[in-house]
Amino acid sequence: MRLLIRLLLLLIYLGGINMAWSQEGQAPSYELKAVFIFNFTKFVEWPPTTFDSEDQPFVIGVLGKNPFGRMLEEVVGNEKVDNHPIRIRYYNNTADIGNCQLLFVSDRGGDGFPRLAGLLQSKHILTVSDRKNFCQQGGVIHLYIQNQNIKIEINTENARASDLRISSKLLTLASISK
Amino acid sequence: MAKGTTIKGKLQRMMLIACGAILLLTCSTYFIYELDSFRESSVKHLSVLGKMLSSNTTAALAFQDKESATEILSSLKAEPNVIRACIYDTGGKIFASFPVAAPVDSFPKKVGRAGYFFTFSHIQAFQPIELDRRTIGMLFILSDTKFISGKLMRYGLIALLSMLLTLLLAYLLSKRLQSRIASPITDLADTARYVSEKHDYSARAVKQTTDEIGMLTDTFNQMLYEIQRQNEEIRRFNVELEAKVEDRTRELALSNAELEAFSYSVSHDLMSPVRQIKLFIELFQKKNPERPDGEYQRLLDTLYGKANKMQVLIEDLLSFSGIEKKELVRVVIDVEGMVKSIWDELVRMEKDRNIEFVMNELPDCYGDRGTMQQVWQNILGNAIKYTRKREKALIEVGAELLEREIVYCVKDNGSGFNMDGYENLFLPFKRLHAQQEFEGTGVGLAIVQRILSKHGGRIWAESKPDEGSVFFFSLPIKA
């Protein structure tokens, strides 16, 4: 059953890509963004104090309106970051944000993000978003579309402020902003 | 002597072959080692390269960044041996390639197993691209091995050159070194050849070394000395022997001549008294024409017969010893004519006998007419005499012309003789039959043998008692 869904999702994903490429200016599927989000966990190192215990879950949060549907769950599934099982939380308000390591800030969410930035940095949260000027507003990773490809922009200072170490491999792919 | 068959040549060749074999083995061992280490090092190099590239491209692959992946792959430009490379995604599709313009079908269609494979002139490498222990793609690198063959070629050239130099050195060295072994042997062989050709056993080989060859030289010289010594001894013996034989022969000839002279003079001196005895008996009978009766007359006849026999004996003896002194006057003799006239004369006295005479072709011979007549007279006379007891006598003469001599034969069906007594057959005064059976002095065949041997011929016979005999005699053909 799960396999079937995955297959179905893959088809949709492929269709999405095709659609993205055929329709000028349209964003590629959030499926790809979900994969990116998962992959970011492999190229970013959180400070050792992040987790209290070995099996504490690694929480990926989505702030605002969820654009992924069930895709994040599908991509992340039973994956782990090191030994920490990945959990997904959806937050409507910033106040809800508790223990979280990676936060996707939805484009369709409220405009309160810049105010949040300082708080999130202190919590060592890797912030990802496809909002415009995300990196300039205190975010770490900005996903944007260029030539129908998803491109990565990283604000290294914001990352450093959050005490996050981003792999040079990832940095070479990204455009760096300060 | 061909160069290859001398010890010198063999030694030199042996050294060169040994040297060459060792060199070849060493070179090829080293060659194989080099090839192996070349391969190993190139695989190691490629492996490091692959791991580095795969590690560098994980992010690009994870974030679908083809440009970055292509850019990272383009760093392979610095690797002169890498021909092509590409990254496959998990679906087996080519994600990025090097060179950028490389056609898709120039890469393997199917992603192979991870690892390194040698083809004829290439190394293929499949290096998994892993992210957090999960394979997210596969890096393919196709590397040229021309540099290996180039390196090996250079190496082979150097090996060949050094081999040639070594062989040249070995040749020069062997040329010098072989003489230490070969020259004593060559000297020895030269001495041996000289000795065997000139029969000069006083020659000696020069000892040059104290090894086995030196020992051989010593032994050889010892042998030569021994041969020389023995030769001298034999020569001395021979000279002594010759002198001794000469002495004996001279003595023998002297005593023989003395004996002959003695017997001749005795015979000669005996002749006249015997003749006188016969003469006086005849005279006595003439003076008493009326024959005295019986006993008296018989004694007188016997006396005359004995005197007569004595005369014959002395004549034979004189003739026998006279042959030695007689000069042979050799002429060509018509043997058939001679035999015919002798036969006619002989059978005139045997008119009452039944004798069949067969004469085959008899070639002419070259000899002394008088003595040869004596020979035929004797042998034919014997044949007639010894067939006396046959009702029908059969006598056949023939001849055979051989290469160097003529062999005449006279065959009869007479009483023959026992071959046990053959050795006495041609000795004077030796007789094989009793006087009462067949009269004779026993000098005839001895005379015949003397005549023939003086002519350079021989006589021999075959016989069986009561079956007859064959007498053969040969004369050399006139040269």
XYZ file of C-alpha atoms in Angstrom:
657
model
C 0.000 0.000 0.000
C 2.783 2.352 0.995
C 4.753 1.388 -2.087
C 1.732 2.139 -4.218
C 1.422 5.592 -2.745
C 5.110 6.205 -3.285
C 4.818 5.166 -6.886
C 1.820 7.354 -7.327
C 3.667 10.237 -5.726
C 6.632 9.685 -7.983
C 4.349 9.898 -10.989
C 2.853 13.071 -9.668
C 6.335 14.407 -8.949
C 7.507 13.635 -12.468
C 4.366 15.189 -13.829
C 4.995 18.202 -11.628
C 8.488 18.617 -12.951
C 7.252 18.336 -16.477
C 4.591 20.850 -15.688
C 7.115 23.161 -14.088
C 9.271 23.009 -17.157
C 6.436 23.434 -19.562
C 4.896 26.374 -17.731
C 7.298 29.284 -17.707
C 7.885 30.921 -14.326
C 5.990 28.292 -12.344
C 7.801 26.782 -9.355
C 8.868 23.157 -9.603
C 7.071 20.746 -7.391
C 7.353 20.921 -3.650
C 8.290 17.265 -3.849
C 11.772 18.318 -4.950
C 11.880 20.918 -2.199
C 10.944 18.193 0.280
C 13.878 16.116 -0.963
C 16.121 19.163 -0.665
C 14.978 19.713 2.878
C 15.800 16.135 3.756
C 19.192 16.408 2.010
C 20.045 19.578 3.928
C 20.154 17.445 7.065
C 23.125 15.599 5.534
C 25.151 18.717 4.807
C 24.516 20.698 7.943
C 26.001 20.000 11.348
C 24.048 21.028 14.444
C 25.928 21.907 17.642
C 26.455 18.909 19.965
C 24.213 20.427 22.609
C 21.167 20.221 20.326
C 19.989 16.851 21.591
C 19.549 15.744 25.158
C 19.556 12.045 24.340
C 20.626 9.662 21.573
C 17.153 8.807 20.412
C 15.558 12.230 20.746
C 13.680 12.939 17.506
C 14.994 15.306 14.867
C 12.118 17.653 14.229
C 11.400 19.233 10.864
C 8.852 21.947 11.270
C 6.650 23.715 8.763
C 5.569 27.199 9.769
C 2.434 28.579 8.227
C 0.333 27.022 5.529
C 1.676 23.575 4.572
C 2.538 23.590 0.861
C 3.835 19.965 0.881
C 0.700 18.136 1.549
C 1.951 14.640 2.627
C 5.107 14.880 0.597
C 7.438 15.611 3.474
C 6.192 12.571 5.324
C 6.657 10.498 2.162
C 10.199 11.699 1.543
C 11.393 11.572 5.109
C 9.424 8.475 6.019
C 11.375 6.478 8.576
C 14.620 8.314 7.896
C 16.993 9.326 10.633
C 19.528 12.056 11.072
C 22.412 10.206 12.659
C 20.451 8.217 15.226
C 17.594 10.600 15.617
C 14.321 9.612 14.002
C 12.798 12.414 11.967
C 9.473 13.834 13.038
C 7.435 16.454 11.245
C 5.529 19.147 13.019
C 3.258 21.731 11.572
C 3.095 25.086 13.312
C 0.510 27.719 12.783
C 1.969 30.247 15.155
C 5.497 31.034 16.075
C 4.576 30.502 19.638
C 3.994 26.853 18.869
C 7.579 26.318 17.821
C 9.142 24.145 20.459
C 11.968 21.665 19.996
C 12.775 21.988 16.286
C 15.980 21.638 14.245
C 14.883 22.551 10.756
C 12.073 24.972 10.044
C 10.522 25.523 6.657
C 8.910 28.927 6.597
C 6.064 28.806 4.191
C 5.725 31.537 1.641
C 2.069 31.545 2.352
C 2.580 31.984 6.039
C 2.315 35.298 7.884
C 4.812 38.158 7.616
C 6.085 37.888 11.110
C 9.256 36.016 10.195
C 11.832 38.771 10.498
C 10.834 39.310 14.040
C 11.280 35.663 14.724
C 14.754 35.358 13.319
C 16.653 36.210 16.475
C 14.680 33.702 18.532
C 15.202 30.946 16.012
C 18.934 31.600 15.873
C 19.252 31.108 19.586
C 17.486 27.779 19.247
C 19.999 26.558 16.578
C 17.234 26.102 14.038
C 18.139 25.792 10.374
C 15.616 27.992 8.602
C 14.644 27.238 5.011
C 12.181 29.128 2.878
C 11.223 30.075 -0.634
C 10.153 33.534 0.477
C 11.793 36.395 -1.335
C 14.719 38.079 0.496
C 14.589 35.319 3.097
C 18.343 35.468 3.645
C 18.222 39.205 4.062
C 15.528 38.859 6.694
C 17.626 36.643 8.950
C 16.953 33.235 7.276
C 19.734 30.726 6.540
C 18.714 28.964 3.324
C 16.674 30.455 0.548
C 15.342 28.268 -2.269
C 14.632 30.106 -5.463
C 13.948 29.255 -9.087
C 16.400 30.043 -11.815
C 16.205 28.622 -15.328
C 13.547 26.261 -14.071
C 15.968 24.857 -11.494
C 15.786 25.193 -7.798
C 18.767 27.193 -6.641
C 20.114 27.584 -3.158
C 21.090 30.808 -1.460
C 22.771 30.624 1.895
C 23.422 33.347 4.405
C 26.534 32.064 6.123
C 26.462 34.713 8.836
C 22.975 33.757 9.831
C 24.109 30.141 9.868
C 27.042 31.022 12.058
C 24.765 32.992 14.349
C 22.632 29.878 14.741
C 25.815 27.903 15.481
C 25.189 25.723 12.427
C 28.062 24.401 10.333
C 27.248 24.070 6.668
C 29.323 21.658 4.591
C 31.595 23.264 2.054
C 30.136 20.823 -0.491
C 26.782 22.488 -0.079
C 28.345 25.929 -0.047
C 29.975 25.359 -3.405
C 26.548 24.776 -4.910
C 24.936 27.753 -3.266
C 25.146 31.431 -3.799
C 26.364 33.069 -0.649
C 24.843 36.171 0.855
C 25.723 38.086 3.988
C 86.615 -27.655 -38.220
C 83.370 -25.691 -37.973
C 83.463 -22.948 -35.365
C 80.451 -24.306 -33.568
C 82.026 -27.660 -32.908
C 85.116 -26.509 -31.066
C 85.202 -26.534 -27.297
C 86.101 -22.873 -27.493
C 82.930 -22.112 -29.408
C 80.840 -24.348 -27.165
C 82.139 -22.705 -24.002
C 81.516 -19.277 -25.400
C 78.044 -20.207 -26.543
C 77.309 -21.822 -23.195
C 78.270 -18.680 -21.342
C 76.258 -16.488 -23.684
C 73.203 -18.729 -23.448
C 73.412 -18.859 -19.655
C 73.847 -15.113 -19.472
C 71.037 -14.526 -21.934
C 68.690 -16.878 -20.098
C 69.367 -15.275 -16.737
C 68.955 -11.807 -18.194
C 65.761 -12.760 -19.932
C 64.347 -14.273 -16.778
C 65.378 -11.304 -14.667
C 64.080 -8.814 -17.172
C 60.789 -10.583 -17.659
C 60.307 -10.990 -13.909
C 60.986 -7.334 -13.439
C 58.790 -6.551 -16.429
C 55.876 -8.480 -14.961
C 56.455 -6.843 -11.597
C 56.539 -3.440 -13.227
C 53.404 -4.140 -15.226
C 51.664 -5.279 -12.092
C 52.787 -2.304 -10.067
C 51.906 0.034 -12.931
C 48.439 -1.414 -12.986
C 48.163 -1.302 -9.247
C 49.341 2.269 -9.029
C 47.072 3.372 -11.848
C 44.117 1.661 -10.181
C 45.058 3.289 -6.908
C 45.324 6.634 -8.598
C 42.010 6.183 -10.334
C 40.429 4.995 -7.113
C 41.567 8.080 -5.233
C 40.372 10.224 -8.092
C 37.019 8.450 -8.153
C 36.505 8.695 -4.406
C 37.382 12.354 -4.428
C 35.083 13.101 -7.322
C 32.237 11.064 -5.887
C 32.598 12.828 -2.582
C 32.690 16.208 -4.285
C 29.622 15.505 -6.342
C 27.368 14.225 -3.553
C 25.937 17.685 -2.861
C 25.496 18.444 -6.555
C 23.674 15.158 -7.006
C 21.648 15.604 -3.835
C 20.504 19.040 -4.883
C 20.128 18.186 -8.577
C 22.757 20.722 -9.549
C 23.895 19.545 -12.967
C 26.040 22.606 -13.569
C 28.054 22.049 -10.437
C 28.372 18.345 -11.160
C 29.554 19.104 -14.692
C 31.973 21.671 -13.363
C 33.380 19.251 -10.818
C 33.768 16.585 -13.500
C 35.498 19.104 -15.749
C 38.367 19.114 -13.283
C 39.280 15.807 -14.949
C 40.859 17.883 -17.690
C 43.950 17.845 -15.523
C 44.074 14.054 -15.820
C 45.587 13.273 -19.219
C 44.630 9.610 -18.993
C 40.949 10.080 -18.306
C 39.026 9.899 -21.545
C 35.472 10.101 -20.325
C 33.541 10.228 -17.119
C 29.923 10.554 -16.129
C 27.579 10.441 -13.207
C 24.534 8.219 -13.266
C 21.604 8.990 -11.016
C 19.811 6.253 -9.138
C 17.562 5.695 -12.142
C 20.619 4.874 -14.272
C 20.298 8.088 -16.295
C 23.325 10.200 -17.010
C 23.262 13.208 -14.748
C 26.477 14.863 -15.826
C 29.321 13.953 -18.132
C 32.861 14.766 -19.015
C 33.599 16.025 -21.556
C 30.352 17.943 -21.559
C 29.727 17.235 -25.198
C 30.393 13.503 -24.899
C 27.544 11.645 -26.594
C 25.328 9.633 -24.271
C 25.897 6.403 -26.164
C 29.653 6.610 -25.582
C 28.976 5.571 -21.956
C 27.906 2.141 -20.776
C 24.146 1.840 -21.053
C 23.946 -0.136 -17.889
C 25.551 0.902 -14.671
C 28.116 -1.707 -13.796
C 29.142 -3.095 -10.477
C 31.321 -0.907 -8.331
C 34.974 -1.569 -8.945
C 37.821 -1.365 -11.447
C 38.074 -3.376 -14.621
C 40.876 -3.659 -17.086
C 39.951 -3.932 -20.719
C 42.480 -4.263 -23.514
C 43.751 -0.693 -23.325
C 41.491 0.952 -20.781
C 40.516 0.922 -17.149
C 36.841 1.258 -16.360
C 35.891 2.420 -12.934
C 32.481 2.526 -11.294
C 32.547 4.470 -8.087
C 29.329 4.729 -6.082
C 28.366 8.217 -4.909
C 27.142 7.862 -1.393
C 25.288 10.180 0.883
C 25.046 9.080 4.458
C 25.796 5.460 3.521
C 23.159 5.517 0.815
C 24.055 5.262 -2.839
C 22.582 8.223 -4.633
C 24.448 7.782 -7.877
C 27.348 6.171 -9.672
C 30.479 7.753 -11.050
C 31.919 6.203 -14.193
C 35.486 6.894 -15.308
C 37.110 5.547 -18.443
C 40.872 5.839 -18.279
C 43.407 5.169 -20.932
C 46.250 2.712 -20.238
C 48.400 4.047 -23.033
C 50.684 5.560 -20.477
C 51.225 2.055 -19.096
C 52.118 0.647 -22.480
C 54.246 3.696 -23.156
C 56.018 3.244 -19.891
C 56.452 -0.473 -20.539
C 57.702 0.237 -24.035
C 60.300 2.582 -22.638
C 61.153 0.029 -20.009
C 61.374 -2.750 -22.601
C 63.652 -0.624 -24.728
C 65.936 0.011 -21.788
C 65.849 -3.697 -20.905
C 66.682 -4.641 -24.495
C 69.513 -2.160 -24.621
C 70.953 -3.301 -21.318
C 70.544 -6.909 -22.412
C 72.479 -6.234 -25.607
C 75.183 -4.438 -23.651
C 75.332 -7.230 -21.098
C 75.533 -9.861 -23.809
C 78.296 -7.898 -25.508
C 80.130 -7.715 -22.211
C 79.468 -11.417 -21.634
C 80.786 -12.151 -25.117
C 83.962 -10.177 -24.514
C 84.448 -11.705 -21.080
C 83.698 -15.216 -22.292
C 86.189 -14.725 -25.108
C 88.865 -14.042 -22.518
C 87.696 -16.559 -19.935
C 87.047 -19.515 -22.231
C 90.703 -19.566 -23.224
C 91.592 -20.625 -19.691
C 89.658 -23.841 -20.220
C 89.749 -24.209 -23.956
C 93.387 -23.448 -24.692
C 94.847 -26.363 -22.645
C 92.312 -28.668 -24.328
C 93.078 -27.267 -27.760
C 96.797 -27.714 -27.098
C 96.183 -31.263 -25.989
C 94.059 -31.948 -29.069
C 96.730 -30.413 -31.308
C 99.414 -32.595 -29.755
C 97.179 -35.670 -30.096
C 96.526 -34.875 -33.762
C 100.242 -34.297 -34.393
C 101.085 -37.625 -32.741
C 98.415 -39.514 -34.638
C 99.359 -37.974 -37.992
C 103.155 -38.090 -37.722
C 103.342 -41.162 -35.474
C 105.845 -39.199 -33.470
C 105.458 -40.557 -29.988
C 108.277 -38.432 -28.685
C 105.984 -35.366 -28.741
C 104.669 -34.124 -25.382
C 101.711 -31.912 -24.496
C 102.535 -28.858 -22.392
C 100.794 -28.888 -19.031
C 99.198 -25.483 -18.400
C 96.889 -26.077 -15.468
C 96.728 -28.272 -12.424
C 93.048 -29.160 -12.829
C 91.499 -32.189 -14.538
C 92.852 -31.039 -17.872
C 96.311 -30.862 -16.335
C 95.825 -34.395 -15.072
C 94.640 -35.431 -18.516
C 97.737 -33.863 -20.027
C 99.926 -35.745 -17.558
C 98.162 -39.018 -18.271
C 98.340 -38.397 -21.995
C 102.061 -37.697 -21.769
C 102.532 -40.784 -19.612
C 100.711 -42.824 -22.247
C 102.852 -41.353 -24.992
C 105.957 -42.175 -23.001
C 104.702 -45.718 -22.507
C 103.899 -46.134 -26.194
C 107.248 -44.713 -27.153
C 109.041 -47.043 -24.776
C 107.108 -50.067 -25.999
C 107.647 -49.078 -29.607
C 111.350 -48.916 -29.034
C 111.297 -52.269 -27.320
C 109.325 -53.807 -30.170
C 111.679 -52.283 -32.702
C 114.662 -53.629 -30.811
C 113.037 -57.052 -30.610
C 112.287 -56.934 -34.299
C 115.836 -56.042 -35.203
C 117.139 -58.816 -32.990
C 114.637 -61.241 -34.406
C 115.455 -60.320 -37.961
C 119.121 -60.757 -37.317
C 118.434 -64.094 -35.683
C 116.256 -65.269 -38.568
C 118.851 -64.149 -41.044
C 121.502 -66.074 -39.166
C 119.381 -69.172 -39.014
C 118.396 -68.922 -42.666
C 121.988 -68.536 -43.673
C 122.984 -71.508 -41.542
C 120.104 -73.543 -42.879
C 120.829 -72.649 -46.486
C 124.435 -73.536 -45.946
C 123.727 -76.896 -44.403
C 121.024 -77.558 -46.979
C 123.390 -76.822 -49.820
C 126.002 -78.973 -48.195
C 123.498 -81.758 -47.814
C 122.303 -81.438 -51.410
C 125.830 -81.389 -52.667
C 126.618 -84.374 -50.551
C 123.601 -86.375 -51.675
C 124.213 -85.399 -55.306
C 127.819 -86.469 -55.179
C 126.940 -89.654 -53.328
C 124.261 -90.494 -55.885
C 126.559 -89.600 -58.694
C 129.314 -91.714 -57.264
C 126.939 -94.629 -56.687
C 125.746 -94.495 -60.290
C 128.854 -95.856 -61.965
C 129.278 -98.955 -59.749
C 125.625 -99.838 -60.344
C 126.025 -99.411 -64.104
C 129.127 -101.594 -63.945
C 127.278 -104.275 -61.956
C 124.535 -104.323 -64.610
C 127.152 -104.363 -67.359
C 128.926 -107.294 -65.757
C 125.704 -109.268 -65.352
C 124.888 -108.670 -69.041
C 128.416 -109.671 -69.970
C 128.101 -112.771 -67.827
C 124.911 -113.765 -69.559
C 126.375 -113.112 -72.987
C 129.372 -115.302 -72.253
C 127.104 -118.133 -71.128
C 124.510 -118.250 -73.867
C 123.283 -121.622 -72.864
C 121.231 -120.644 -69.977
C 121.957 -122.454 -66.833
C 118.895 -124.032 -65.523
C 116.414 -123.069 -62.874
C 117.644 -121.641 -59.659
C 120.823 -120.180 -61.030
C 119.122 -118.265 -63.805
C 116.379 -116.937 -61.415
C 118.989 -115.553 -58.990
C 120.808 -113.898 -61.833
C 117.597 -112.247 -63.084
C 116.788 -111.044 -59.599
C 120.282 -109.630 -59.250
C 119.860 -107.769 -62.496
C 116.390 -106.492 -61.456
C 117.708 -105.197 -58.155
C 120.641 -103.504 -59.819
C 118.232 -101.980 -62.298
C 116.003 -100.747 -59.536
C 118.947 -99.252 -57.745
C 119.864 -97.405 -60.918
C 116.324 -96.003 -61.214
C 116.403 -94.949 -57.598
C 119.700 -93.169 -58.009
C 118.491 -91.525 -61.206
C 115.390 -90.280 -59.406
C 117.483 -89.062 -56.539
C 119.804 -87.236 -58.899
C 116.921 -85.741 -60.731
C 115.267 -84.701 -57.473
C 118.340 -82.967 -56.121
C 119.240 -81.676 -59.540
C 116.088 -79.612 -59.891
C 117.311 -77.050 -57.381
C 120.363 -76.374 -59.467
C 118.551 -76.506 -62.746
C 117.987 -73.209 -64.628
C 114.387 -72.915 -65.863
C 114.068 -71.822 -69.463
C 110.521 -70.496 -69.715
C 108.666 -70.619 -72.972
C 105.053 -70.777 -74.008
C 104.088 -74.448 -74.049
C 101.338 -75.994 -76.130
C 99.979 -78.064 -73.243
C 97.407 -79.979 -75.309
C 100.107 -81.136 -77.761
C 102.459 -82.037 -74.942
C 99.836 -84.027 -73.039
C 98.756 -85.858 -76.195
C 102.267 -87.034 -77.097
C 103.038 -88.038 -73.509
C 99.758 -89.953 -73.303
C 100.438 -91.788 -76.578
C 103.841 -92.867 -75.396
C 102.539 -93.982 -72.001
C 99.652 -96.100 -73.329
C 101.860 -97.805 -75.936
C 103.127 -99.992 -73.125
C 99.620 -100.696 -71.842
C 98.085 -102.022 -75.010
C 96.210 -104.820 -73.358
C 94.368 -102.472 -70.965
C 91.019 -100.820 -71.442
C 91.621 -97.136 -70.716
C 89.283 -94.292 -71.571
C 91.036 -90.994 -71.816
C 89.121 -87.721 -71.849
C 91.023 -84.580 -72.603
C 89.207 -81.276 -72.070
C 90.488 -77.956 -73.254
C 93.937 -77.213 -71.822
C 95.219 -73.662 -72.114
C 98.827 -73.022 -72.980
C 101.161 -72.349 -70.102
C 104.401 -70.505 -69.631
C 107.157 -72.658 -68.171
C 110.248 -74.772 -68.647
C 109.498 -77.364 -71.315
C 111.673 -80.189 -69.967
C 110.510 -80.063 -66.372
C 106.868 -79.474 -67.283
C 107.075 -82.597 -69.440
C 108.362 -84.396 -66.355
C 105.354 -83.113 -64.380
C 102.751 -84.359 -66.859
C 104.605 -87.660 -67.390
C 104.605 -88.259 -63.658
C 100.989 -87.367 -62.956
C 99.553 -89.150 -66.030
C 101.829 -92.126 -65.326
C 100.487 -92.315 -61.796
C 96.916 -92.205 -63.096
C 97.605 -95.129 -65.409
C 99.488 -97.010 -62.718
C 96.879 -96.686 -60.002
C 93.942 -97.598 -62.260
C 95.618 -100.875 -63.126
C 93.158 -102.885 -61.047
C 90.136 -101.339 -62.801
C 88.559 -103.311 -65.559
C 87.888 -100.046 -67.301
C 90.094 -97.157 -66.360
C 88.790 -93.646 -66.761
C 91.247 -90.776 -66.866
C 90.214 -87.189 -67.486
C 92.300 -84.054 -67.767
C 91.033 -80.491 -67.647
C 91.921 -76.972 -66.672
C 90.466 -73.810 -65.321
C 91.731 -70.355 -66.123
C 91.657 -68.146 -63.049
C 92.604 -64.541 -62.689
C 96.262 -65.090 -61.826
C 96.862 -68.741 -62.472
C 95.910 -71.753 -64.501
C 94.774 -74.786 -62.556
C 95.181 -78.132 -64.355
C 93.580 -81.246 -62.992
C 93.951 -84.965 -63.668
C 91.197 -87.213 -62.452
C 91.175 -91.010 -62.325
C 88.959 -93.786 -61.020
C 91.917 -95.678 -59.554
C 92.463 -97.080 -56.092
C 92.927 -93.644 -54.570
C 94.466 -93.103 -51.156
C 93.488 -92.327 -47.620
C 93.543 -88.545 -46.925
C 95.030 -89.370 -43.502
C 98.360 -89.808 -45.193
C 98.033 -86.656 -47.292
C 100.836 -84.808 -45.532
C 103.314 -87.447 -46.713
C 102.022 -87.450 -50.278
C 104.578 -84.997 -51.638
C 107.537 -86.003 -49.472
C 110.391 -87.960 -51.135
C 110.596 -91.705 -50.449
C 107.246 -91.659 -48.642
C 104.750 -94.016 -50.248
C 101.081 -94.566 -49.483
C 100.936 -97.985 -51.116
C 103.005 -101.097 -50.608
C 105.784 -101.860 -53.049
C 104.178 -105.183 -53.824
C 100.918 -103.507 -54.757
C 102.223 -100.603 -56.868
C 105.921 -100.374 -57.708
C 107.762 -97.039 -57.449
C 110.500 -95.134 -55.692
C 108.275 -92.522 -54.018
C 110.271 -89.679 -55.486
C 107.913 -88.814 -58.383
C 105.435 -86.494 -56.669
C 108.230 -84.939 -54.643
C 109.982 -84.024 -57.885
C 106.721 -82.709 -59.351
C 106.169 -80.519 -56.323
C 109.703 -79.145 -56.531
C 109.320 -78.327 -60.199
C 105.987 -76.590 -59.648
C 107.144 -74.603 -56.673
C 110.169 -73.506 -58.684
C 107.706 -72.260 -61.275
C 105.763 -70.410 -58.578
C 102.944 -72.926 -58.697
C 101.386 -75.390 -56.274
C 100.096 -78.940 -56.241
C 97.366 -80.527 -54.171
C 95.083 -83.531 -54.362
C 91.783 -85.002 -53.229
C 91.071 -88.667 -52.946
C 89.054 -91.461 -51.438
C 90.313 -95.024 -51.166
C 88.912 -97.221 -54.004
C 87.122 -94.314 -55.628
C 89.918 -92.519 -57.356
C 91.901 -89.325 -56.994
C 92.109 -85.860 -58.478
C 95.406 -84.067 -58.714
C 95.419 -80.311 -59.147
C 98.366 -78.173 -59.981
C 98.595 -74.529 -60.727
C 100.965 -72.358 -62.687
C 101.057 -68.613 -62.621
C 99.886 -66.884 -65.754
C 102.707 -65.120 -67.512
C 102.712 -61.568 -66.241
